CSV table of C-alpha atoms in Angstrom, one decimal:
chain,number,residue,atom,x,y,z
A,593,PHE,CA,-54.2,-22.0,18.8
A,594,VAL,CA,-56.9,-19.1,20.2
A,595,LYS,CA,-55.5,-16.3,22.6
A,596,ASN,CA,-58.1,-13.7,24.0
A,597,ARG,CA,-60.1,-14.6,21.0
A,598,GLU,CA,-57.6,-14.1,18.8
A,599,THR,CA,-56.2,-17.0,16.2
A,600,PHE,CA,-52.5,-17.2,16.0
A,601,GLN,CA,-50.8,-20.0,13.6
A,602,CYS,CA,-47.7,-21.5,14.5
A,603,LEU,CA,-45.0,-22.5,12.3
A,604,PRO,CA,-44.3,-26.2,12.5
A,605,ALA,CA,-41.5,-27.3,15.1
A,606,PRO,CA,-38.5,-29.3,12.8
A,607,GLU,CA,-38.4,-33.0,12.5
A,608,LYS,CA,-37.0,-34.3,15.7
A,609,LYS,CA,-35.9,-37.9,14.2
A,610,HIS,CA,-32.1,-37.4,13.9
A,611,GLN,CA,-32.3,-33.9,15.5
A,612,GLN,CA,-28.9,-34.1,17.7
A,613,GLU,CA,-26.9,-35.5,15.0
A,614,ARG,CA,-27.2,-32.6,12.5
A,615,LEU,CA,-25.0,-29.9,11.9
A,616,THR,CA,-27.6,-27.5,13.1
A,617,ASN,CA,-31.2,-28.0,14.8
A,618,LEU,CA,-32.3,-26.5,10.9
A,619,PRO,CA,-34.7,-29.0,9.2
A,620,TYR,CA,-32.5,-28.8,5.9
A,621,ALA,CA,-29.0,-29.4,8.2
A,622,SER,CA,-26.6,-32.3,7.0
A,623,PRO,CA,-26.8,-35.5,9.2
A,624,LEU,CA,-23.2,-35.5,10.5
A,625,HIS,CA,-22.7,-39.1,9.9
A,626,ARG,CA,-23.1,-37.7,6.0
A,627,VAL,CA,-20.8,-34.9,6.4
A,628,HIS,CA,-16.4,-35.4,6.2
A,629,PRO,CA,-14.5,-33.5,8.9
A,630,LYS,CA,-13.0,-31.4,6.0
A,631,ASP,CA,-16.4,-30.3,4.5
A,632,MET,CA,-17.5,-28.7,7.7
A,633,LEU,CA,-14.7,-25.9,7.0
A,634,PRO,CA,-15.7,-23.2,4.9
A,635,THR,CA,-14.5,-23.4,1.4
A,636,GLN,CA,-13.6,-19.7,1.3
A,637,LEU,CA,-13.0,-16.7,3.6
A,638,LEU,CA,-16.0,-14.5,3.9
A,639,THR,CA,-15.9,-10.8,5.0
A,640,PRO,CA,-18.3,-10.1,8.1
A,641,PHE,CA,-20.9,-8.3,5.6
A,642,GLN,CA,-21.1,-11.6,3.8
A,643,ALA,CA,-21.7,-13.7,6.8
A,644,GLU,CA,-24.3,-11.2,8.7
A,645,ASN,CA,-26.4,-11.6,5.5
A,646,ASP,CA,-26.0,-15.2,4.6
A,647,TYR,CA,-29.2,-17.0,5.5
A,648,HIS,CA,-27.3,-20.0,6.6
A,649,LEU,CA,-24.7,-18.6,8.5
A,650,LYS,CA,-26.0,-15.5,9.9
A,651,ASP,CA,-27.2,-17.0,13.3
A,652,THR,CA,-23.6,-18.6,13.7
A,653,TYR,CA,-21.8,-15.6,13.1
A,654,ASN,CA,-23.9,-13.5,15.5
A,655,TYR,CA,-23.6,-16.4,18.1
A,656,MET,CA,-19.6,-16.1,17.4
A,657,THR,CA,-19.7,-12.3,17.9
A,658,VAL,CA,-21.2,-12.3,21.3
A,659,GLN,CA,-19.2,-15.3,22.1
A,660,ALA,CA,-15.9,-13.0,21.3
A,661,ASP,CA,-17.6,-10.0,23.0
A,662,ILE,CA,-17.3,-11.6,26.1
A,663,ALA,CA,-14.0,-13.5,25.9
A,664,ILE,CA,-11.8,-10.8,24.2
A,665,PRO,CA,-11.6,-8.5,27.2
A,666,LYS,CA,-10.1,-11.4,29.3
A,667,ARG,CA,-7.6,-11.6,26.6
A,668,HIS,CA,-7.1,-7.6,27.1
A,669,PHE,CA,-5.4,-8.1,30.2
A,670,LYS,CA,-2.4,-9.9,28.7
A,671,TYR,CA,-2.0,-6.7,26.8
A,672,LEU,CA,-2.2,-4.1,30.0
A,673,GLU,CA,0.2,-6.5,31.9
A,674,ASP,CA,3.0,-6.3,28.9
A,675,THR,CA,5.3,-3.7,30.6
A,676,VAL,CA,7.9,-3.2,27.5
A,677,ARG,CA,5.1,-2.6,25.1
A,678,ARG,CA,3.4,-0.5,27.2
A,679,LYS,CA,6.5,1.7,28.0
A,680,GLN,CA,7.7,1.6,24.1
A,681,TYR,CA,4.2,2.9,22.8
A,682,THR,CA,4.1,5.6,25.3
A,683,LYS,CA,7.5,6.7,24.5
A,684,ALA,CA,6.4,6.7,20.9
A,685,ILE,CA,3.3,8.7,21.3
A,686,GLU,CA,5.2,11.7,23.2
A,687,ILE,CA,7.6,11.7,20.0
A,688,ALA,CA,5.1,11.8,18.0
A,689,ILE,CA,3.1,14.7,19.7
A,690,LYS,CA,5.8,16.6,20.6
A,691,LYS,CA,7.0,16.6,16.5
A,692,LEU,CA,3.5,17.8,15.7
A,693,GLN,CA,3.5,20.3,18.4
A,694,ASN,CA,6.5,21.8,17.2
A,695,GLU,CA,5.1,22.3,13.7
A,696,ASN,CA,2.2,24.6,15.2
A,697,LYS,CA,0.0,22.1,14.6
A,698,ASP,CA,-3.1,20.3,16.7
A,699,VAL,CA,-2.9,16.9,17.5
A,700,ARG,CA,-6.0,15.2,16.4
A,701,ALA,CA,-5.4,11.5,16.5
A,702,LEU,CA,-7.2,8.4,15.6
A,703,HIS,CA,-6.6,5.2,17.7
A,704,LEU,CA,-7.9,1.8,16.3
A,705,GLY,CA,-8.0,-1.2,19.1
A,706,CYS,CA,-8.2,1.3,21.8
A,707,GLY,CA,-9.2,-1.8,24.1
A,708,ALA,CA,-9.7,-0.6,27.8
A,709,GLY,CA,-8.7,3.3,26.7
A,710,LEU,CA,-5.1,2.8,28.1
A,711,MET,CA,-3.1,4.4,25.1
A,712,THR,CA,-6.0,6.8,24.4
A,713,MET,CA,-5.5,8.6,27.5
A,714,HIS,CA,-1.9,8.5,27.0
A,715,LEU,CA,-2.6,10.4,23.7
A,716,LEU,CA,-4.6,13.0,25.7
A,717,ASP,CA,-2.2,13.2,28.5
A,718,LYS,CA,0.9,13.8,26.2
A,719,GLY,CA,-1.1,16.8,24.3
A,720,ALA,CA,-3.7,15.6,21.9
A,721,HIS,CA,-6.3,18.2,21.2
A,722,HIS,CA,-9.0,15.3,20.3
A,723,VAL,CA,-8.7,11.6,20.0
A,724,THR,CA,-11.3,9.3,18.1
A,725,ALA,CA,-10.9,6.0,19.7
A,726,CYS,CA,-12.1,2.8,17.8
A,727,GLU,CA,-13.2,-0.8,19.2
A,728,ARG,CA,-14.7,-3.5,17.7
A,729,TRP,CA,-15.4,-5.5,20.6
A,730,LEU,CA,-18.7,-4.4,22.7
A,731,TYR,CA,-17.7,-4.5,26.1
A,732,GLN,CA,-14.2,-3.4,25.8
A,733,ALA,CA,-15.9,0.0,23.9
A,734,MET,CA,-18.0,0.1,26.8
A,735,ALA,CA,-15.0,-0.2,29.2
A,736,CYS,CA,-13.0,2.3,27.2
A,737,LYS,CA,-15.6,5.0,27.7
A,738,GLU,CA,-16.2,4.3,31.5
A,739,ASN,CA,-12.5,4.5,32.1
A,740,LEU,CA,-11.8,7.8,30.2
A,741,LEU,CA,-15.1,8.9,32.1
A,742,ASN,CA,-13.4,7.8,35.4
A,743,ASN,CA,-10.0,9.6,34.5
A,744,GLY,CA,-11.7,13.0,33.8
A,745,PHE,CA,-11.7,13.1,30.2
A,746,CYS,CA,-14.6,14.8,28.7
A,747,ASP,CA,-16.4,14.2,25.4
A,748,ASP,CA,-15.0,17.2,23.9
A,749,GLN,CA,-11.6,15.6,24.1
A,750,VAL,CA,-12.7,12.3,23.2
A,751,LYS,CA,-15.0,9.9,21.0
A,752,VAL,CA,-15.4,6.2,21.6
A,753,ILE,CA,-16.5,4.4,18.5
A,754,TYR,CA,-18.1,0.7,18.5
A,755,LYS,CA,-17.5,-0.4,15.0
A,756,ARG,CA,-15.2,-2.5,12.9
A,757,PRO,CA,-12.3,0.1,11.9
A,758,THR,CA,-12.7,-0.4,7.9
A,759,ASP,CA,-16.5,0.9,8.6
A,760,LEU,CA,-15.3,3.8,9.9
A,761,SER,CA,-16.5,7.2,8.0
A,762,LEU,CA,-15.4,10.5,7.8
A,763,LEU,CA,-17.8,13.3,9.6
A,764,ALA,CA,-20.3,10.3,10.8
A,765,ASP,CA,-17.2,8.8,13.1
A,766,VAL,CA,-14.4,10.7,12.9
A,767,PRO,CA,-15.1,14.5,13.1
A,768,VAL,CA,-12.0,15.9,10.8
A,769,TYR,CA,-8.7,14.4,9.3
A,770,CYS,CA,-6.4,13.2,11.6
A,771,ASN,CA,-2.8,14.0,11.8
A,772,LEU,CA,-1.9,11.0,14.4
A,773,PHE,CA,-2.8,7.2,13.7
A,774,LEU,CA,-2.2,4.5,16.4
A,775,ASN,CA,-3.1,1.4,14.9
A,776,ASP,CA,-3.0,-0.8,18.0
A,777,ILE,CA,-5.0,-3.6,16.5
A,778,ILE,CA,-1.9,-6.0,16.6
A,779,ASP,CA,-1.5,-9.7,17.7
A,780,ASP,CA,0.6,-12.4,18.3
A,781,GLY,CA,0.7,-13.3,14.7
A,782,LEU,CA,0.7,-9.6,13.6
A,783,LEU,CA,-1.7,-9.6,10.9
A,784,SER,CA,-4.4,-11.9,12.1
A,785,SER,CA,-6.7,-9.2,13.6
A,786,GLY,CA,-6.7,-6.9,10.4
A,787,LEU,CA,-3.7,-4.6,10.7
A,788,ILE,CA,-3.1,-4.2,6.9
A,789,PRO,CA,-6.8,-3.6,5.8
A,790,SER,CA,-7.9,-1.1,8.7
A,791,THR,CA,-4.3,0.8,8.0
A,792,LYS,CA,-5.2,1.0,4.1
A,793,HIS,CA,-8.7,2.4,5.0
A,794,CYS,CA,-7.8,4.8,7.2
A,795,LEU,CA,-5.0,6.2,5.2
A,796,GLN,CA,-7.5,6.4,2.1
A,797,ASN,CA,-10.4,7.9,3.8
A,798,LEU,CA,-9.6,9.3,7.3
A,799,LEU,CA,-5.9,10.8,7.7
A,800,LEU,CA,-4.1,13.5,6.4
A,801,PRO,CA,-1.3,13.1,3.5
A,802,ASP,CA,1.4,13.9,6.0
A,803,CYS,CA,-0.2,12.1,9.0
A,804,ILE,CA,2.1,10.1,11.5
A,805,VAL,CA,1.5,6.3,11.7
A,806,LEU,CA,2.2,4.4,14.6
A,807,PRO,CA,3.8,1.8,14.1
A,808,SER,CA,5.4,2.9,11.2
A,809,SER,CA,6.4,-0.8,9.9
A,810,ALA,CA,7.0,-4.1,10.7
A,811,THR,CA,9.0,-7.1,10.0
A,812,VAL,CA,8.7,-10.7,10.3
A,813,PHE,CA,11.5,-13.0,10.8
A,814,ALA,CA,11.6,-17.1,10.6
A,815,GLN,CA,13.8,-19.8,11.7
A,816,ALA,CA,13.7,-23.6,11.0
A,817,ILE,CA,14.0,-25.2,14.8
A,818,GLU,CA,13.2,-28.4,16.7
A,819,ILE,CA,10.2,-28.4,19.3
A,820,LYS,CA,11.6,-30.3,22.3
A,821,SER,CA,9.8,-31.3,25.5
A,822,ARG,CA,11.0,-30.5,28.6
A,823,ASN,CA,11.3,-32.8,31.5
A,824,ILE,CA,7.8,-33.4,33.2
A,825,CYS,CA,8.1,-34.0,37.1
A,826,GLY,CA,12.0,-35.0,36.4
A,827,LEU,CA,10.9,-37.5,33.7
A,828,ASP,CA,11.8,-37.7,29.9
A,829,VAL,CA,9.0,-37.4,27.5
A,830,SER,CA,10.7,-36.5,24.8
A,831,ALA,CA,9.7,-39.4,22.6
A,832,MET,CA,6.3,-37.7,22.0
A,833,ASP,CA,8.5,-35.2,20.0
A,834,LEU,CA,8.4,-37.4,16.7
A,835,TYR,CA,4.5,-37.1,16.5
A,836,ARG,CA,4.5,-33.0,17.6
A,837,SER,CA,2.5,-30.6,15.3
A,838,HIS,CA,1.6,-27.1,15.4
A,839,PRO,CA,-0.4,-26.5,12.2
A,840,THR,CA,-1.4,-22.8,13.5
A,841,TYR,CA,0.8,-20.2,15.4
A,842,SER,CA,-1.6,-20.0,18.2
A,843,ALA,CA,-0.8,-23.7,19.3
A,844,GLY,CA,2.8,-22.8,19.5
A,845,VAL,CA,4.9,-22.4,22.6
A,846,PRO,CA,6.7,-19.4,24.1
A,847,ILE,CA,9.8,-18.3,22.9
A,848,ASP,CA,12.1,-19.7,25.3
A,849,PRO,CA,15.8,-21.2,24.7
A,850,ASP,CA,14.5,-24.0,26.7
A,851,SER,CA,11.4,-24.9,24.6
A,852,TYR,CA,13.1,-25.1,21.1
A,853,ARG,CA,16.5,-26.1,19.4
A,854,ALA,CA,17.5,-23.7,16.4
A,855,LEU,CA,18.4,-25.8,13.2
A,856,SER,CA,19.3,-22.4,11.0
A,857,LYS,CA,20.1,-19.0,11.2
A,858,PRO,CA,17.0,-16.3,11.8
A,859,LYS,CA,15.8,-15.0,8.2
A,860,GLU,CA,13.5,-11.9,7.3
A,861,ILE,CA,10.8,-13.0,5.7
A,862,TRP,CA,8.4,-10.1,5.1
A,863,HIS,CA,8.8,-6.3,5.8
A,864,PHE,CA,5.6,-3.8,5.6
A,865,ASP,CA,5.5,-0.7,5.4
A,866,LEU,CA,2.5,0.7,7.3
A,867,GLY,CA,2.5,4.2,5.9
A,868,ASN,CA,2.6,2.4,2.4
A,869,PRO,CA,0.8,-0.9,3.0
A,870,PRO,CA,0.9,-3.6,0.2
A,871,GLU,CA,-2.5,-3.4,-2.1
A,872,ALA,CA,-2.8,-7.3,-2.5
A,873,SER,CA,-2.0,-10.5,-0.5
A,874,ASP,CA,1.2,-12.3,-1.8
A,875,GLN,CA,3.1,-15.4,-1.1
A,876,LYS,CA,6.9,-16.5,-1.2
A,877,PHE,CA,8.8,-19.6,-1.0
A,878,VAL,CA,11.8,-19.7,1.7
A,879,ASP,CA,15.1,-22.0,1.7
A,880,PHE,CA,16.4,-22.2,5.2
A,881,GLU,CA,19.9,-23.4,5.1
A,882,PHE,CA,20.2,-25.7,8.3
A,883,THR,CA,23.4,-25.3,10.6
A,884,LYS,CA,22.6,-28.0,13.1
A,885,ASP,CA,21.2,-31.8,12.9
A,886,GLY,CA,17.7,-32.6,14.1
A,887,THR,CA,14.3,-33.1,13.7
A,888,PHE,CA,12.7,-30.2,11.6
A,889,ASN,CA,9.2,-30.1,13.2
A,890,ALA,CA,8.2,-26.4,13.3
A,891,VAL,CA,9.1,-22.6,12.2
A,892,LEU,CA,9.4,-19.9,14.6
A,893,PHE,CA,8.5,-16.7,13.7
A,894,TRP,CA,8.3,-13.5,15.2
A,895,TYR,CA,7.9,-9.6,14.2
A,896,GLU,CA,9.7,-6.3,15.0
A,897,LEU,CA,7.9,-3.2,15.5
A,898,HIS,CA,9.3,-0.2,14.1
A,899,LEU,CA,7.0,2.5,16.1
A,900,ILE,CA,9.2,5.8,15.4
A,901,GLU,CA,12.6,7.0,15.1
A,902,ASP,CA,14.6,4.7,17.4
A,903,VAL,CA,11.7,3.1,19.1
A,904,LYS,CA,11.2,-0.6,18.5
A,905,ILE,CA,9.4,-3.5,19.8
A,906,ASP,CA,11.6,-6.7,19.2
A,907,GLN,CA,8.7,-9.3,20.1
A,908,ARG,CA,11.8,-11.9,20.6
A,909,ARG,CA,13.6,-10.2,22.4
A,910,TYR,CA,11.5,-9.7,25.7
A,911,GLU,CA,8.8,-12.6,25.7
């Protein structure tokens, strides 16, 4: 077409035939009726770098990142309302800072997963000389920065970085090697948000050898159970339990004694020393000895965080 005496050449529009029946609106996308549902899942786990630079995936990856940027702050309110976790982390921070101060050291902290900045401000309140706060999600990083300013903390005391933790570098992001490390990217699945790779990256590149790591370790427990339905509106609907399936922890139920019946004793499955995280992934087979009759339709798992000294968070005990 011609505009202001200049000629512009437009790209041809994609074929409209069966446009709404394709996986994407790209011309080469496969029609849905030719794709088996199992083939719509990725055949391998990609790193963010691979997804960002793959021609076929980068638009989808960017879209999902934007959606996560919007959704993640809403999920963070659950963390802010978690009184037990908040108190235990605050206690651990105070012990760690006092320990460093007793050794006549300036406390320079690295905080991953800073969220709204609550624990970042606790670090500064308890005496940290400087804190580098890292947040993967854009709107949470913006909120963190604003919260810090609203509470009187200046740029000389704290630096907020919007970045993936594994992309952090010395000098460009973290001004000096740190002697206190608070890794707060822990979710209901413990490792799902990248606890191990982020810890390994920071230990190798950003922390002093004698750095205090919070939490210092984590232990995962599991138990064979029978999930049972509660009475709904006073009516028994337990016949549906035979068809219950929970393929992922995110579809689980609250750890409530009325929600399930234990069929075995709890068993320790994994122990992670976060001061010396594992170099590679691993898998194991676990045998449960059933102590009660019932329908084995789920595995209940939970973890215990050992923050510092005798300060712990038992996920099962308080949920």
